[in-house]
XYZ file of C-alpha atoms in Angstrom:
463
model
C 114.740 95.514 107.642
C 118.409 94.921 107.076
C 119.845 93.706 103.824
C 121.293 90.204 104.182
C 120.687 86.657 103.046
C 117.030 87.387 102.384
C 117.466 90.749 100.697
C 120.301 89.472 98.557
C 117.571 87.582 96.720
C 115.702 90.847 96.114
C 116.546 93.705 93.796
C 117.077 97.226 95.091
C 113.646 98.117 93.716
C 112.034 95.311 95.693
C 113.819 96.398 98.873
C 112.583 99.973 98.391
C 109.079 98.706 97.748
C 109.025 96.656 100.967
C 110.031 99.717 102.990
C 107.303 101.812 101.376
C 104.712 99.109 102.088
C 105.913 98.988 105.703
C 105.263 102.723 106.014
C 101.868 102.397 104.330
C 100.822 99.757 106.848
C 102.065 102.003 109.631
C 99.934 104.908 108.407
C 96.892 102.743 107.760
C 96.865 101.348 111.270
C 97.550 104.722 112.845
C 94.504 106.087 111.029
C 92.280 103.219 112.131
C 93.584 103.316 115.731
C 93.469 107.074 116.311
C 89.722 106.946 116.984
C 90.265 104.395 119.759
C 92.468 106.952 121.513
C 90.409 110.052 120.738
C 86.983 108.525 121.370
C 87.312 108.811 125.154
C 87.782 112.589 124.958
C 85.267 112.819 122.107
C 82.622 110.961 124.115
C 83.186 113.225 127.082
C 82.891 116.383 124.975
C 80.079 115.254 122.664
C 78.059 113.161 125.124
C 78.320 109.740 123.465
C 77.491 106.567 125.438
C 79.010 103.070 125.320
C 76.633 101.818 122.623
C 77.302 104.831 120.386
C 81.042 104.388 120.928
C 80.866 100.739 119.884
C 78.894 101.624 116.755
C 81.363 104.368 115.833
C 84.341 102.041 116.315
C 82.622 99.450 114.110
C 81.800 101.953 111.353
C 85.321 101.764 109.917
C 84.860 98.061 109.263
C 81.455 98.585 107.633
C 83.325 100.377 104.859
C 86.418 98.183 105.027
C 84.496 94.979 104.354
C 82.967 96.309 101.127
C 86.160 97.000 99.165
C 88.306 93.908 99.813
C 87.147 91.846 96.827
C 86.839 94.861 94.463
C 90.352 95.897 95.537
C 91.779 92.502 94.590
C 90.098 92.674 91.194
C 91.160 96.291 90.669
C 94.779 95.481 91.577
C 94.822 92.769 88.906
C 93.111 94.984 86.328
C 94.575 98.457 86.864
C 97.755 97.801 88.858
C 98.249 97.513 92.617
C 100.495 100.572 92.770
C 97.830 102.828 91.300
C 95.001 101.390 93.410
C 97.018 101.624 96.638
C 97.984 105.240 95.915
C 94.391 106.326 95.266
C 93.166 104.515 98.362
C 95.758 106.206 100.576
C 94.828 109.659 99.262
C 91.141 109.056 99.989
C 91.554 107.644 103.499
C 93.985 110.440 104.439
C 91.478 113.063 103.301
C 88.655 111.391 105.257
C 90.867 111.248 108.359
C 91.601 114.974 108.166
C 87.860 115.694 107.889
C 86.851 113.435 110.812
C 87.022 116.134 113.559
C 84.780 118.446 111.542
C 82.334 115.613 110.876
C 82.204 114.558 114.533
C 81.210 118.047 115.610
C 78.395 118.110 113.085
C 76.683 114.915 114.272
C 77.271 111.309 115.173
C 75.946 110.335 111.738
C 78.521 112.539 110.014
C 81.269 110.964 112.128
C 80.012 107.514 111.157
C 80.075 108.496 107.478
C 83.658 109.788 107.709
C 84.852 106.566 109.316
C 83.035 104.464 106.738
C 84.930 106.341 104.006
C 88.236 105.702 105.811
C 87.327 102.017 105.880
C 86.298 101.931 102.226
C 89.627 103.432 101.162
C 91.781 101.333 103.518
C 90.146 98.212 102.110
C 92.554 98.329 99.174
C 95.647 98.071 101.368
C 95.992 94.364 102.168
C 95.088 92.981 98.695
C 97.427 95.469 97.000
C 100.328 94.890 99.397
C 100.070 91.124 98.964
C 99.818 91.437 95.183
C 103.015 93.486 95.114
C 104.757 91.117 97.515
C 103.793 88.042 95.481
C 105.164 89.704 92.348
C 108.501 90.724 93.844
C 109.485 88.301 96.644
C 110.654 84.701 96.069
C 108.957 81.895 98.057
C 111.871 81.379 100.449
C 111.507 84.898 101.859
C 107.769 85.441 101.942
C 107.259 84.828 105.672
C 109.962 87.378 106.501
C 108.649 89.875 103.956
C 105.084 89.547 105.255
C 106.277 89.859 108.846
C 108.301 92.949 107.974
C 105.642 94.920 106.125
C 102.886 93.885 108.535
C 105.004 94.853 111.554
C 104.358 98.366 110.280
C 100.820 97.840 111.558
C 102.160 97.535 115.090
C 104.370 100.603 114.633
C 101.367 102.610 113.462
C 99.296 101.380 116.376
C 102.042 102.364 118.820
C 102.378 105.802 117.273
C 98.633 106.403 117.473
C 98.369 105.125 121.053
C 101.386 107.208 122.056
C 99.443 110.280 120.970
C 96.965 109.792 123.837
C 98.291 112.912 125.656
C 97.359 114.897 122.537
C 93.784 113.625 122.884
C 93.650 115.032 126.386
C 94.984 118.367 125.080
C 93.048 118.680 121.776
C 91.651 115.482 120.274
C 91.319 116.742 116.643
C 95.134 117.010 116.470
C 95.474 113.210 116.239
C 93.375 113.018 113.080
C 95.040 116.032 111.471
C 98.561 114.756 112.174
C 98.096 111.293 110.678
C 95.934 112.457 107.808
C 98.563 114.901 106.561
C 101.352 112.345 107.005
C 99.345 110.129 104.654
C 99.536 112.785 101.956
C 103.317 112.992 102.423
C 103.605 109.210 101.982
C 101.652 109.447 98.721
C 104.164 111.908 97.299
C 107.101 109.709 98.326
C 105.452 106.549 96.983
C 104.656 108.170 93.641
C 108.285 109.263 93.325
C 110.153 106.172 94.570
C 107.999 103.071 94.023
C 109.122 100.894 91.094
C 107.362 101.801 87.870
C 107.272 98.222 86.560
C 107.158 94.628 87.757
C 110.185 92.303 87.775
C 108.922 91.007 84.433
C 109.612 94.365 82.834
C 113.252 94.096 83.887
C 113.738 90.376 83.267
C 117.304 89.557 82.429
C 118.561 92.867 83.810
C 120.589 92.495 86.981
C 119.007 91.669 90.320
C 115.444 92.191 89.118
C 115.933 89.611 86.401
C 117.417 87.124 88.859
C 114.509 87.782 91.186
C 111.962 87.025 88.487
C 113.736 83.748 87.854
C 113.448 82.814 91.528
C 109.762 83.700 91.652
C 108.909 81.945 88.408
C 110.943 78.811 89.083
C 108.956 77.425 92.001
C 105.792 78.061 93.890
C 105.237 77.726 97.635
C 105.277 73.923 97.445
C 108.470 73.648 95.456
C 106.614 72.678 92.294
C 107.145 74.230 88.858
C 104.833 77.099 88.123
C 103.843 79.322 85.253
C 106.061 82.138 84.075
C 104.990 85.743 84.485
C 104.284 85.957 80.764
C 101.429 83.483 81.122
C 99.502 84.796 84.128
C 96.782 82.808 85.795
C 93.461 83.828 87.310
C 91.765 81.980 90.129
C 88.640 80.015 89.317
C 85.605 80.664 91.521
C 85.939 77.035 92.694
C 88.727 77.978 95.114
C 86.065 79.621 97.303
C 84.733 76.232 98.395
C 88.086 74.453 98.732
C 88.686 73.190 102.309
C 92.213 74.632 102.413
C 90.906 78.060 101.453
C 88.140 77.817 104.050
C 90.830 76.929 106.609
C 92.721 80.200 106.090
C 89.412 82.091 106.152
C 88.568 80.548 109.533
C 92.042 81.315 110.900
C 91.865 84.897 109.657
C 88.412 85.388 111.187
C 89.556 84.096 114.580
C 92.818 86.036 114.529
C 91.042 89.259 113.613
C 88.382 88.879 116.288
C 91.101 89.130 118.926
C 93.175 91.684 117.018
C 90.318 94.101 116.322
C 88.938 93.685 119.824
C 92.248 94.854 121.277
C 92.883 97.457 118.590
C 89.601 99.219 119.334
C 89.092 98.585 123.050
C 92.593 98.405 124.560
C 92.603 102.022 125.845
C 89.084 101.614 127.205
C 89.970 98.353 128.956
C 93.145 99.662 130.567
C 91.451 102.871 131.705
C 88.815 100.690 133.391
C 91.689 99.253 135.460
C 92.975 102.667 136.494
C 95.170 103.865 133.615
C 94.599 107.396 132.304
C 95.025 109.010 128.916
C 97.558 111.428 130.351
C 99.935 108.809 131.742
C 98.788 105.609 130.056
C 100.354 105.948 126.606
C 103.202 103.642 127.656
C 100.775 100.978 128.844
C 98.707 101.345 125.673
C 101.669 101.048 123.311
C 103.910 98.513 125.096
C 102.053 95.411 123.786
C 102.509 96.583 120.210
C 106.168 97.499 120.754
C 106.824 93.918 121.835
C 104.888 92.688 118.798
C 107.174 94.547 116.357
C 110.124 92.437 117.483
C 108.087 89.250 117.801
C 106.631 89.627 114.312
C 110.012 89.825 112.598
C 111.424 87.067 114.809
C 108.496 84.898 113.749
C 109.250 85.413 110.071
C 112.891 84.467 110.670
C 111.915 81.377 112.690
C 109.579 80.179 109.923
C 111.912 80.727 106.973
C 115.348 80.239 108.487
C 114.826 77.793 111.372
C 111.843 75.618 110.496
C 112.274 75.509 106.709
C 116.012 75.936 106.132
C 117.621 74.340 109.186
C 115.013 71.900 110.512
C 113.834 71.160 106.961
C 110.199 70.873 107.953
C 107.663 70.565 105.205
C 106.109 73.889 104.268
C 102.687 72.899 105.610
C 104.119 71.747 108.941
C 105.996 75.013 109.358
C 102.842 77.028 108.679
C 100.851 74.956 111.195
C 103.522 75.271 113.894
C 103.579 79.045 113.553
C 99.799 79.265 113.600
C 99.493 77.064 116.684
C 101.739 79.411 118.662
C 99.906 82.428 117.227
C 96.555 81.267 118.626
C 97.220 79.121 121.696
C 99.237 81.803 123.491
C 96.633 84.596 122.996
C 93.890 82.170 123.995
C 95.630 81.500 127.314
C 96.284 85.201 127.864
C 92.616 86.073 127.264
C 91.567 83.539 129.893
C 94.040 85.005 132.381
C 92.780 88.530 131.626
C 89.393 87.460 132.955
C 90.894 87.614 136.441
C 93.259 90.568 135.998
C 92.799 93.514 138.377
C 95.816 95.755 137.670
C 96.614 97.781 134.572
C 100.288 96.722 134.661
C 99.537 93.012 134.854
C 96.919 93.281 132.144
C 99.360 95.137 129.889
C 101.895 92.313 130.308
C 99.306 89.699 129.309
C 98.177 91.833 126.383
C 101.800 92.181 125.249
C 102.209 88.390 125.229
C 98.904 87.919 123.376
C 99.571 90.509 120.679
C 103.203 89.448 120.216
C 102.281 85.779 119.780
C 99.395 86.528 117.433
C 101.829 88.331 115.112
C 103.238 84.897 114.203
C 100.070 84.415 112.163
C 101.866 86.388 109.449
C 104.187 83.391 109.073
C 101.270 80.995 109.496
C 97.974 81.363 107.666
C 98.966 84.693 106.038
C 101.974 83.156 104.299
C 99.865 80.080 103.533
C 97.563 82.214 101.379
C 100.505 82.946 99.077
C 101.271 79.200 99.072
C 97.720 78.479 97.927
C 98.045 81.129 95.231
C 101.197 79.431 93.959
C 103.003 82.762 94.233
C 100.859 84.200 91.421
C 100.336 87.900 92.109
C 96.862 88.341 90.640
C 95.581 85.159 92.296
C 97.060 86.303 95.617
C 95.299 89.668 95.296
C 91.954 88.018 94.601
C 92.352 85.453 97.380
C 93.339 88.114 99.883
C 90.353 90.191 98.817
C 88.006 87.351 99.723
C 89.889 86.327 102.879
C 90.051 89.869 104.208
C 86.372 90.425 103.481
C 85.606 87.518 105.801
C 88.277 88.686 108.228
C 86.684 92.131 108.451
C 83.410 90.770 109.802
C 84.977 90.462 113.297
C 85.920 94.137 113.068
C 82.223 94.941 112.937
C 80.908 92.146 115.146
C 83.577 92.328 117.880
C 83.113 96.083 118.304
C 79.322 96.034 118.297
C 79.122 92.966 120.547
C 81.695 94.374 122.978
C 79.852 97.671 123.237
C 76.532 95.910 123.890
C 78.058 93.437 126.378
C 79.732 96.176 128.402
C 76.570 98.267 128.402
C 74.439 95.326 129.591
C 76.848 93.834 132.156
C 76.100 94.491 135.858
C 79.713 95.599 136.384
C 82.607 96.548 134.113
C 84.640 93.582 135.388
C 81.854 91.135 134.560
C 81.550 92.620 131.094
C 85.249 92.184 130.338
C 85.163 88.563 131.515
C 82.472 87.848 128.931
C 84.381 89.739 126.246
C 87.677 87.885 126.756
C 86.031 84.472 127.169
C 84.374 84.894 123.780
C 87.710 85.865 122.244
C 89.432 82.774 123.686
C 86.740 80.465 122.289
C 87.101 82.074 118.864
C 90.849 81.370 118.834
C 90.247 77.685 119.596
C 87.720 77.324 116.767
C 89.946 79.059 114.214
C 93.023 77.014 115.081
C 91.101 73.739 114.974
C 89.866 74.482 111.445
C 93.342 75.478 110.225
C 95.118 72.436 111.648
C 92.491 70.089 110.204
C 92.099 71.534 106.703
C 95.180 73.537 105.714
C 97.453 72.523 102.830
C 100.485 74.066 101.143
C 99.904 72.946 97.555
C 98.637 75.660 95.178
C 94.906 75.549 94.558
C 93.712 74.846 90.994
C 93.705 77.846 88.661
C 92.979 78.054 84.997
C 92.876 80.418 82.092
C 95.098 83.260 81.008
C 94.292 86.905 80.790
C 95.978 89.667 78.931
C 99.153 90.896 80.559
C 98.428 93.863 82.751
C 94.954 92.645 83.683
C 96.096 89.618 85.655
C 99.367 88.206 86.908
C 102.633 89.770 87.936
C 103.178 91.635 84.714
C 100.719 94.386 85.488
C 100.587 94.409 89.247
C 102.509 97.628 89.638
C 100.423 99.259 86.981
C 100.018 99.236 83.207
C 103.352 99.005 81.432
C 104.191 102.316 79.791
C 103.966 102.393 76.016
C 106.990 104.574 75.492
C 109.089 105.220 78.572
C 108.654 104.844 82.329
C 107.221 107.790 84.161
């Protein structure tokens, strides 16, 4: 991410933090994708069938769904930096132990993947809490697109390791697990030790706090960081909040379907692990560029140049992010070549990345830019958005096992995904809003709000 108009509004600490969060997303998605690559060789060696494979792929999400809301609360209470660091240590350790567990039993492998999911559940709430604390409203779509494009980089890296799976499948888990430990050391050393509030009035960080505190996502005055707000439970039933939940559910059904089953689908069309790494990774390589372009289009073109209202910009981005994948899924129902399917998958995954400038950015709008509220909202939203990770994998495994032919099974799988996109987009277009949802109350600094999001403020001197 180059420094320019956007990064001139961010301090050097914020810029460093965004790069570290990019790398964390890269590692997290590599660790959740590596099983999709290794499971073909694992199934061959260990004798697992389609149904067992689907259950194993879903096991990650069984853990992931349980820690989203607790992670949002923990980020507000103990500091997002601390929670994210602990989570990364745990999921890296579980990844390293996965090969040993798989050779013990399928149940042990399931347990290892559940632990990876439990630990990775802290990632999205913590990243969004840190982003809300450090990035002004005018740059949030680009910041989200940048750090979340790390997910595509991680997916590419994991898929590109498919030749390693053919050689020795445990190497994939060991490689990415140990890289996670390296990231933890770098993050502990380089991540900012305090929020912008701790440096208010001092250079770029002080200017940044002024930008964040001056306006929320709708352009309305908002509270200062010294008077943090906590979301009331009533936001759970608000139509605008339900709209982003529906959009996230639909987006994730397609995303997790492809994340887990892309290698399996392309191999069914003739690709192999030995020579298919390019086909597996190409869709996500295209998405890296598309994701960052989408953030620029939302912030620079739609908002700054075309002067669209914030809500209209979010809806435009989300419409592209769901209509294009929907069309691609329908075309995949008739695809017969691995190359043609890869091209359609590239278009689908690239377009869906614009959701980061659509409903994902809209969540920060609804939070009014308040870091603790954003963490709690994302905890709830991602809990709902993790359900497709379980359901899509289990359903896909059962559908493929029951279908008379592989081709017939994939038609059913992609048709279901297309229908899910239509439902999610309809809900978002009908119910979304950009005004912050009602919040009330004030908590002690460090337990809620931007002041403590990077961790408790040191009593004497920064570590």
